[in-house]
Amino acid sequence: MSPKSGQDAQVIATFSRRMNLRLDDGREVSARIKGKRLQPVCGDRVVAEPIENESDWLITDIHPRRAELTRPDSRGNREVLAANVSLLVVTVADPPRPDWFVVDRYLAAAAIMGVRAVIVFNKADLEPTQPGATAVLDDYARSGYTVLCTSAKTGSGLDELCDVLKDEVGIVVGQSGVGKSTLINRLVDEGVLRTAVVSPSSGEGRHTTVNSVMLDLPGGGTVIDSPGVRDYAPALESPDQVAAGFREIANAGLRCRFANCRHLREPGCAVKGAVESGLISARRYESYKRLLHLTEKLGKNRY
Ligand SMILES: Nc1nc2c(ncn2[C@@H]2O[C@H](COP(=O)(O)OP(=O)(O)OP(=O)(O)O)[C@@H](O)[C@H]2O)c(=O)[nH]1
Ligand SMILES: [Mg+2]
Ligand SMILES: [Zn+2]
């Protein structure tokens, strides 16, 4: 048998089934994937080998993942969006009109993945069009989340964002148009981004749709730019996981009469009590219920 020529590498950009890799010796190469069943994503640690007489490499294996950001695909199956991230930077702005349920679901995803999340309210230079954003952000802060207000236009809040990303592998997520790419552009050396986002496909050298791209920050840390979403939900194993995604609900839930309380209509529910007394925001509770019902519905499709 010929000696194994595989090398360890990290996926630093994905273009559908083509990827950019950074080999552990520092070289950056483009790669294809061996077989349909192998589904590497940005952030994955992989094994790759050179293809004879080609500049492309071939990804032959994926190392076990530490954390997976997931969503259900159209059939309710679990789709992995990024791997080995340590921080979710959940970005929101106004405009586009904030969808706080999307924010809640990313926060829930982070908690269930076991990674940290921060909330970034971008476009702080603009006059908000929707009332109430400040109150919602205050609610998050009261629940213990770090909330940063930034402007990719004026640069305000960017030092704080750099600090948060230092020593982390962060992924910037959120609705389309909130300014994820613009923010990241300001954080990285411009030349870095330009080379990283050029698609390796077909030699045209044009910028094409990028699923995700991972970039090193000059001040330390790494950040993944991800495509914006209209809606988002984490792919969960069971509805029982949902409460763990809402930290104030999980905390209050420790005092419910029944250990398996779903915080809907059960007697002696401490969560309902906390909502009624205003300790837990009615909006967050509504968000919890929506994700619970969605997870139940998706579960039914699957089994
Ligand atoms: N005024 C203002 N405009 C901003 C700011 N950040 C981004 N924008 C603008 O918002 C628009 C969308 O920015 P993008 O960075 O493309 O948004 P995105 O979140 O990456 O969007 P997707 O890639 O579609 O998910 C652009 O026109 C930016 O110039 C900001 O802080 N202030
Ligand atoms: Mg973008
Ligand atoms: Zn309860």
CSV table of N, CA, C and O in Angstrom, one decimal, residues 146-239:
chain,number,residue,atom,x,y,z
A,146,THR,N,-24.0,39.9,27.0
A,146,THR,CA,-23.3,41.1,26.6
A,146,THR,C,-24.0,41.6,25.4
A,146,THR,O,-24.2,40.9,24.4
A,147,VAL,N,-24.3,42.9,25.4
A,147,VAL,CA,-24.9,43.6,24.3
A,147,VAL,C,-24.0,44.7,23.9
A,147,VAL,O,-23.6,45.6,24.7
A,148,LEU,N,-23.6,44.7,22.6
A,148,LEU,CA,-22.7,45.8,22.1
A,148,LEU,C,-23.5,46.6,21.1
A,148,LEU,O,-24.2,46.0,20.2
A,149,CYS,N,-23.3,47.9,21.1
A,149,CYS,CA,-23.9,48.7,20.0
A,149,CYS,C,-22.7,49.2,19.1
A,149,CYS,O,-21.7,49.7,19.6
A,150,THR,N,-22.9,48.9,17.8
A,150,THR,CA,-21.8,49.2,16.9
A,150,THR,C,-22.3,50.0,15.7
A,150,THR,O,-23.5,50.0,15.5
A,151,SER,N,-21.3,50.6,15.1
A,151,SER,CA,-21.6,51.2,13.8
A,151,SER,C,-20.4,50.9,12.9
A,151,SER,O,-19.3,51.3,13.1
A,152,ALA,N,-20.7,50.1,11.8
A,152,ALA,CA,-19.6,49.8,10.9
A,152,ALA,C,-19.3,51.0,10.1
A,152,ALA,O,-18.3,51.1,9.4
A,153,LYS,N,-20.2,52.0,10.1
A,153,LYS,CA,-20.1,53.2,9.4
A,153,LYS,C,-19.1,54.2,10.1
A,153,LYS,O,-18.1,54.7,9.5
A,154,THR,N,-19.4,54.5,11.4
A,154,THR,CA,-18.6,55.4,12.1
A,154,THR,C,-17.5,54.7,12.9
A,154,THR,O,-16.5,55.4,13.3
A,155,GLY,N,-17.6,53.4,13.0
A,155,GLY,CA,-16.5,52.7,13.8
A,155,GLY,C,-16.8,52.6,15.3
A,155,GLY,O,-16.0,52.0,16.0
A,156,SER,N,-17.9,53.2,15.7
A,156,SER,CA,-18.2,53.1,17.2
A,156,SER,C,-18.5,51.6,17.6
A,156,SER,O,-19.1,50.9,16.8
A,157,GLY,N,-17.9,51.3,18.7
A,157,GLY,CA,-18.2,49.9,19.3
A,157,GLY,C,-17.3,48.8,18.7
A,157,GLY,O,-17.3,47.7,19.1
A,158,LEU,N,-16.5,49.2,17.7
A,158,LEU,CA,-15.7,48.1,17.0
A,158,LEU,C,-14.5,47.6,17.9
A,158,LEU,O,-14.2,46.4,17.8
A,159,ASP,N,-14.0,48.5,18.8
A,159,ASP,CA,-12.9,48.1,19.7
A,159,ASP,C,-13.5,47.0,20.6
A,159,ASP,O,-12.8,46.0,20.9
A,160,GLU,N,-14.7,47.3,21.1
A,160,GLU,CA,-15.3,46.3,22.0
A,160,GLU,C,-15.6,45.0,21.3
A,160,GLU,O,-15.4,43.9,21.9
A,161,LEU,N,-16.0,45.1,20.1
A,161,LEU,CA,-16.3,43.8,19.3
A,161,LEU,C,-15.0,43.1,19.1
A,161,LEU,O,-14.9,41.8,19.3
A,162,CYS,N,-13.9,43.8,18.8
A,162,CYS,CA,-12.5,43.1,18.7
A,162,CYS,C,-12.2,42.4,20.0
A,162,CYS,O,-11.7,41.3,19.9
A,163,ASP,N,-12.4,43.1,21.1
A,163,ASP,CA,-12.1,42.5,22.4
A,163,ASP,C,-12.8,41.2,22.6
A,163,ASP,O,-12.3,40.2,23.1
A,164,VAL,N,-14.1,41.2,22.3
A,164,VAL,CA,-14.9,40.1,22.5
A,164,VAL,C,-14.5,38.9,21.6
A,164,VAL,O,-14.6,37.7,22.0
A,165,LEU,N,-13.9,39.2,20.5
A,165,LEU,CA,-13.6,38.1,19.5
A,165,LEU,C,-12.2,37.6,19.8
A,165,LEU,O,-11.8,36.5,19.3
A,166,LYS,N,-11.4,38.3,20.5
A,166,LYS,CA,-10.0,37.9,20.8
A,166,LYS,C,-10.0,36.5,21.4
A,166,LYS,O,-10.9,36.2,22.3
A,167,ASP,N,-9.2,35.6,21.0
A,167,ASP,CA,-9.1,34.2,21.5
A,167,ASP,C,-10.3,33.4,21.2
A,167,ASP,O,-10.5,32.3,21.8
A,168,GLU,N,-11.2,33.8,20.3
A,168,GLU,CA,-12.4,33.0,20.0
A,168,GLU,C,-12.4,32.7,18.5
A,168,GLU,O,-11.7,33.3,17.7
A,169,VAL,N,-13.2,31.7,18.2
A,169,VAL,CA,-13.6,31.5,16.8
A,169,VAL,C,-15.1,31.9,16.8
A,169,VAL,O,-16.0,31.2,17.3
A,170,GLY,N,-15.3,33.1,16.3
A,170,GLY,CA,-16.6,33.7,16.3
A,170,GLY,C,-17.3,33.5,15.0
A,170,GLY,O,-16.6,33.5,14.0
A,171,ILE,N,-18.6,33.3,15.0
A,171,ILE,CA,-19.4,33.3,13.8
A,171,ILE,C,-20.4,34.5,13.9
A,171,ILE,O,-21.1,34.6,14.9
A,172,VAL,N,-20.4,35.3,12.9
A,172,VAL,CA,-21.3,36.4,12.9
A,172,VAL,C,-22.6,36.0,12.1
A,172,VAL,O,-22.5,35.6,10.9
A,173,VAL,N,-23.7,36.0,12.8
A,173,VAL,CA,-25.0,35.5,12.3
A,173,VAL,C,-26.0,36.6,12.4
A,173,VAL,O,-25.9,37.5,13.2
A,174,GLY,N,-27.1,36.4,11.6
A,174,GLY,CA,-28.2,37.4,11.8
A,174,GLY,C,-28.9,37.5,10.4
A,174,GLY,O,-28.6,37.0,9.4
A,175,GLN,N,-30.0,38.3,10.5
A,175,GLN,CA,-30.8,38.6,9.3
A,175,GLN,C,-29.9,39.2,8.2
A,175,GLN,O,-28.9,39.8,8.5
A,176,SER,N,-30.4,39.0,7.0
A,176,SER,CA,-29.7,39.6,5.9
A,176,SER,C,-29.8,41.1,5.9
A,176,SER,O,-30.8,41.7,6.3
A,177,GLY,N,-28.6,41.8,5.7
A,177,GLY,CA,-28.6,43.2,5.6
A,177,GLY,C,-28.3,44.0,6.9
A,177,GLY,O,-28.3,45.2,7.0
A,178,VAL,N,-28.1,43.2,8.0
A,178,VAL,CA,-27.8,43.9,9.3
A,178,VAL,C,-26.4,44.5,9.3
A,178,VAL,O,-26.0,45.2,10.2
A,179,GLY,N,-25.5,44.0,8.4
A,179,GLY,CA,-24.2,44.6,8.3
A,179,GLY,C,-23.1,43.7,8.7
A,179,GLY,O,-22.0,44.1,9.1
A,180,LYS,N,-23.3,42.4,8.7
A,180,LYS,CA,-22.3,41.4,9.1
A,180,LYS,C,-21.0,41.6,8.3
A,180,LYS,O,-19.9,41.7,8.9
A,181,SER,N,-21.1,41.5,7.0
A,181,SER,CA,-19.9,41.6,6.2
A,181,SER,C,-19.2,42.9,6.3
A,181,SER,O,-18.0,43.0,6.3
A,182,THR,N,-20.0,44.0,6.4
A,182,THR,CA,-19.4,45.4,6.6
A,182,THR,C,-18.7,45.4,7.9
A,182,THR,O,-17.6,46.0,7.9
A,183,LEU,N,-19.2,44.9,8.9
A,183,LEU,CA,-18.5,44.9,10.2
A,183,LEU,C,-17.2,44.1,10.1
A,183,LEU,O,-16.2,44.6,10.6
A,184,ILE,N,-17.3,43.0,9.5
A,184,ILE,CA,-16.1,42.1,9.5
A,184,ILE,C,-15.0,42.8,8.6
A,184,ILE,O,-13.9,42.8,8.9
A,185,ASN,N,-15.5,43.4,7.5
A,185,ASN,CA,-14.6,44.2,6.7
A,185,ASN,C,-13.8,45.2,7.4
A,185,ASN,O,-12.6,45.4,7.1
A,186,ARG,N,-14.4,45.8,8.4
A,186,ARG,CA,-13.8,46.8,9.2
A,186,ARG,C,-12.8,46.2,10.2
A,186,ARG,O,-11.9,46.9,10.6
A,187,LEU,N,-13.1,45.0,10.6
A,187,LEU,CA,-12.2,44.3,11.6
A,187,LEU,C,-11.0,43.7,11.0
A,187,LEU,O,-10.0,43.6,11.7
A,188,VAL,N,-11.0,43.3,9.8
A,188,VAL,CA,-9.9,42.6,9.2
A,188,VAL,C,-9.1,43.5,8.3
A,188,VAL,O,-9.6,44.6,7.9
A,189,ASP,N,-7.8,43.1,8.1
A,189,ASP,CA,-7.1,43.9,7.1
A,189,ASP,C,-7.7,43.7,5.7
A,189,ASP,O,-8.0,42.6,5.4
A,190,GLU,N,-7.9,44.8,5.0
A,190,GLU,CA,-8.8,44.7,3.8
A,190,GLU,C,-8.3,43.6,2.8
A,190,GLU,O,-9.0,42.9,2.3
A,191,GLY,N,-6.9,43.6,2.7
A,191,GLY,CA,-6.4,42.6,1.7
A,191,GLY,C,-6.7,41.2,2.0
A,191,GLY,O,-6.9,40.4,1.1
A,192,VAL,N,-6.9,40.9,3.3
A,192,VAL,CA,-7.2,39.5,3.7
A,192,VAL,C,-8.5,39.1,3.2
A,192,VAL,O,-8.7,38.0,2.6
A,193,LEU,N,-9.5,40.0,3.4
A,193,LEU,CA,-10.9,39.6,3.0
A,193,LEU,C,-10.9,39.5,1.5
A,193,LEU,O,-11.5,38.5,1.0
A,194,ARG,N,-10.3,40.4,0.8
A,194,ARG,CA,-10.4,40.3,-0.7
A,194,ARG,C,-9.9,39.0,-1.2
A,194,ARG,O,-10.5,38.4,-2.0
A,195,THR,N,-8.8,38.5,-0.7
A,195,THR,CA,-8.3,37.2,-1.3
A,195,THR,C,-9.1,36.1,-0.8
A,195,THR,O,-9.4,35.2,-1.5
A,196,ALA,N,-9.6,36.2,0.4
A,196,ALA,CA,-10.4,35.0,1.0
A,196,ALA,C,-11.7,34.8,0.3
A,196,ALA,O,-12.2,33.7,0.2
A,197,VAL,N,-12.3,35.9,-0.2
A,197,VAL,CA,-13.7,35.7,-0.8
A,197,VAL,C,-13.7,35.4,-2.3
A,197,VAL,O,-14.7,35.2,-2.9
A,198,VAL,N,-12.5,35.4,-2.9
A,198,VAL,CA,-12.5,35.1,-4.3
A,198,VAL,C,-12.7,33.6,-4.5
A,198,VAL,O,-12.1,32.8,-3.9
A,199,SER,N,-13.7,33.2,-5.3
A,199,SER,CA,-14.1,31.8,-5.4
A,199,SER,C,-13.0,31.1,-6.2
A,199,SER,O,-12.4,31.6,-7.1
A,200,PRO,N,-12.7,29.9,-5.8
A,200,PRO,CA,-11.7,29.1,-6.5
A,200,PRO,C,-12.2,28.5,-7.8
A,200,PRO,O,-11.4,27.9,-8.5
A,201,SER,N,-13.5,28.6,-8.0
A,201,SER,CA,-14.1,27.8,-9.1
A,201,SER,C,-13.8,28.4,-10.4
A,201,SER,O,-13.8,29.6,-10.6
A,202,SER,N,-13.7,27.6,-11.4
A,202,SER,CA,-13.7,27.9,-12.8
A,202,SER,C,-12.7,28.9,-13.3
A,202,SER,O,-12.7,29.3,-14.4
A,203,GLY,N,-11.8,29.3,-12.4
A,203,GLY,CA,-10.7,30.2,-12.8
A,203,GLY,C,-11.1,31.6,-13.3
A,203,GLY,O,-10.4,32.3,-13.8
A,204,GLU,N,-12.4,31.9,-13.1
A,204,GLU,CA,-12.9,33.2,-13.6
A,204,GLU,C,-12.4,34.4,-12.7
A,204,GLU,O,-12.3,35.5,-13.1
A,205,GLY,N,-12.1,34.0,-11.4
A,205,GLY,CA,-11.5,35.0,-10.5
A,205,GLY,C,-12.5,36.0,-10.1
A,205,GLY,O,-12.2,37.0,-9.5
A,206,ARG,N,-13.8,35.7,-10.3
A,206,ARG,CA,-14.8,36.7,-9.9
A,206,ARG,C,-15.3,36.3,-8.5
A,206,ARG,O,-15.3,35.2,-8.1
A,207,HIS,N,-15.9,37.3,-7.8
A,207,HIS,CA,-16.5,37.0,-6.5
A,207,HIS,C,-17.8,36.3,-6.7
A,207,HIS,O,-18.7,36.8,-7.5
A,208,THR,N,-18.0,35.1,-6.2
A,208,THR,CA,-19.3,34.4,-6.3
A,208,THR,C,-19.9,34.2,-4.9
A,208,THR,O,-19.3,34.6,-3.9
A,209,THR,N,-21.1,33.7,-4.9
A,209,THR,CA,-21.7,33.5,-3.6
A,209,THR,C,-20.9,32.6,-2.7
A,209,THR,O,-20.5,31.5,-3.1
A,210,VAL,N,-20.7,33.1,-1.6
A,210,VAL,CA,-19.9,32.4,-0.6
A,210,VAL,C,-20.8,32.0,0.5
A,210,VAL,O,-21.6,32.7,1.0
A,211,ASN,N,-20.8,30.7,0.9
A,211,ASN,CA,-21.6,30.3,2.0
A,211,ASN,C,-21.1,30.8,3.3
A,211,ASN,O,-21.8,31.4,4.1
A,212,SER,N,-19.8,30.6,3.5
A,212,SER,CA,-19.2,31.1,4.7
A,212,SER,C,-17.7,31.3,4.5
A,212,SER,O,-17.1,30.6,3.7
A,213,VAL,N,-17.1,32.3,5.2
A,213,VAL,CA,-15.7,32.5,5.0
A,213,VAL,C,-15.1,32.8,6.4
A,213,VAL,O,-15.7,33.5,7.2
A,214,MET,N,-13.9,32.2,6.7
A,214,MET,CA,-13.3,32.4,8.0
A,214,MET,C,-12.1,33.3,7.8
A,214,MET,O,-11.3,33.1,7.0
A,215,LEU,N,-11.9,34.3,8.7
A,215,LEU,CA,-10.8,35.2,8.6
A,215,LEU,C,-10.2,35.4,10.0
A,215,LEU,O,-10.8,35.4,11.0
A,216,ASP,N,-8.8,35.6,9.9
A,216,ASP,CA,-8.1,35.9,11.1
A,216,ASP,C,-8.2,37.4,11.4
A,216,ASP,O,-8.1,38.2,10.5
A,217,LEU,N,-8.3,37.8,12.7
A,217,LEU,CA,-8.4,39.2,13.0
A,217,LEU,C,-7.0,39.7,13.4
A,217,LEU,O,-6.2,38.9,14.1
A,218,PRO,N,-6.6,40.9,13.1
A,218,PRO,CA,-5.3,41.4,13.4
A,218,PRO,C,-5.0,41.4,14.9
A,218,PRO,O,-3.9,41.2,15.3
A,219,GLY,N,-6.1,41.6,15.7
A,219,GLY,CA,-5.9,41.7,17.2
A,219,GLY,C,-6.0,40.3,17.8
A,219,GLY,O,-6.1,40.3,19.1
A,220,GLY,N,-6.1,39.3,17.1
A,220,GLY,CA,-6.3,37.9,17.7
A,220,GLY,C,-7.7,37.4,17.5
A,220,GLY,O,-8.6,38.2,17.4
A,221,GLY,N,-7.8,36.1,17.4
A,221,GLY,CA,-9.1,35.6,17.2
A,221,GLY,C,-9.4,35.4,15.7
A,221,GLY,O,-8.7,35.8,14.8
A,222,THR,N,-10.5,34.7,15.5
A,222,THR,CA,-10.9,34.3,14.1
A,222,THR,C,-12.4,34.6,14.0
A,222,THR,O,-13.1,34.5,15.0
A,223,VAL,N,-12.9,35.0,12.8
A,223,VAL,CA,-14.3,35.3,12.7
A,223,VAL,C,-14.8,34.7,11.4
A,223,VAL,O,-14.1,34.7,10.4
A,224,ILE,N,-16.0,34.1,11.4
A,224,ILE,CA,-16.6,33.6,10.2
A,224,ILE,C,-17.8,34.5,9.8
A,224,ILE,O,-18.6,34.8,10.6
A,225,ASP,N,-17.8,34.9,8.6
A,225,ASP,CA,-18.9,35.7,8.0
A,225,ASP,C,-19.8,34.6,7.4
A,225,ASP,O,-19.4,33.7,6.7
A,226,SER,N,-21.1,34.7,7.7
A,226,SER,CA,-22.1,33.7,7.2
A,226,SER,C,-23.2,34.5,6.5
A,226,SER,O,-23.4,35.6,6.7
A,227,PRO,N,-23.8,33.8,5.5
A,227,PRO,CA,-24.9,34.4,4.8
A,227,PRO,C,-26.1,34.7,5.7
A,227,PRO,O,-26.4,34.0,6.6
A,228,GLY,N,-26.7,35.8,5.4
A,228,GLY,CA,-27.9,36.2,6.2
A,228,GLY,C,-29.0,35.3,6.1
A,228,GLY,O,-29.1,34.6,5.1
A,229,VAL,N,-30.0,35.4,7.0
A,229,VAL,CA,-31.1,34.5,7.0
A,229,VAL,C,-32.4,35.4,7.0
A,229,VAL,O,-32.4,36.5,7.4
A,230,ARG,N,-33.5,34.8,6.6
A,230,ARG,CA,-34.8,35.4,6.8
A,230,ARG,C,-35.4,34.8,8.1
A,230,ARG,O,-36.0,35.6,8.9
A,231,ASP,N,-35.1,33.6,8.4
A,231,ASP,CA,-35.6,33.0,9.6
A,231,ASP,C,-34.5,32.0,10.0
A,231,ASP,O,-33.7,31.5,9.2
A,232,TYR,N,-34.5,31.6,11.3
A,232,TYR,CA,-33.5,30.6,11.7
A,232,TYR,C,-34.1,29.9,12.9
A,232,TYR,O,-34.9,30.4,13.7
A,233,ALA,N,-33.8,28.6,13.0
A,233,ALA,CA,-34.1,27.8,14.2
A,233,ALA,C,-33.0,26.7,14.3
A,233,ALA,O,-32.5,26.3,13.2
A,234,PRO,N,-32.5,26.4,15.5
A,234,PRO,CA,-31.6,25.3,15.6
A,234,PRO,C,-32.2,24.0,15.4
A,234,PRO,O,-33.4,23.9,15.7
A,235,ALA,N,-31.5,23.0,14.9
A,235,ALA,CA,-32.0,21.7,14.8
A,235,ALA,C,-31.9,21.0,16.1
A,235,ALA,O,-30.7,20.8,16.6
A,236,LEU,N,-32.9,20.7,16.8
A,236,LEU,CA,-32.8,20.1,18.2
A,236,LEU,C,-33.2,18.7,18.2
A,236,LEU,O,-34.1,18.2,17.4
A,237,GLU,N,-32.7,17.9,19.1
A,237,GLU,CA,-32.9,16.5,19.2
A,237,GLU,C,-34.4,16.3,19.7
A,237,GLU,O,-35.1,15.4,19.3
A,238,SER,N,-34.8,17.1,20.7
A,238,SER,CA,-36.1,17.0,21.3
A,238,SER,C,-36.6,18.3,21.9
A,238,SER,O,-35.8,19.1,22.2
A,239,PRO,N,-37.9,18.4,22.0
A,239,PRO,CA,-38.5,19.7,22.6
A,239,PRO,C,-37.9,19.9,24.0
A,239,PRO,O,-37.9,21.1,24.4
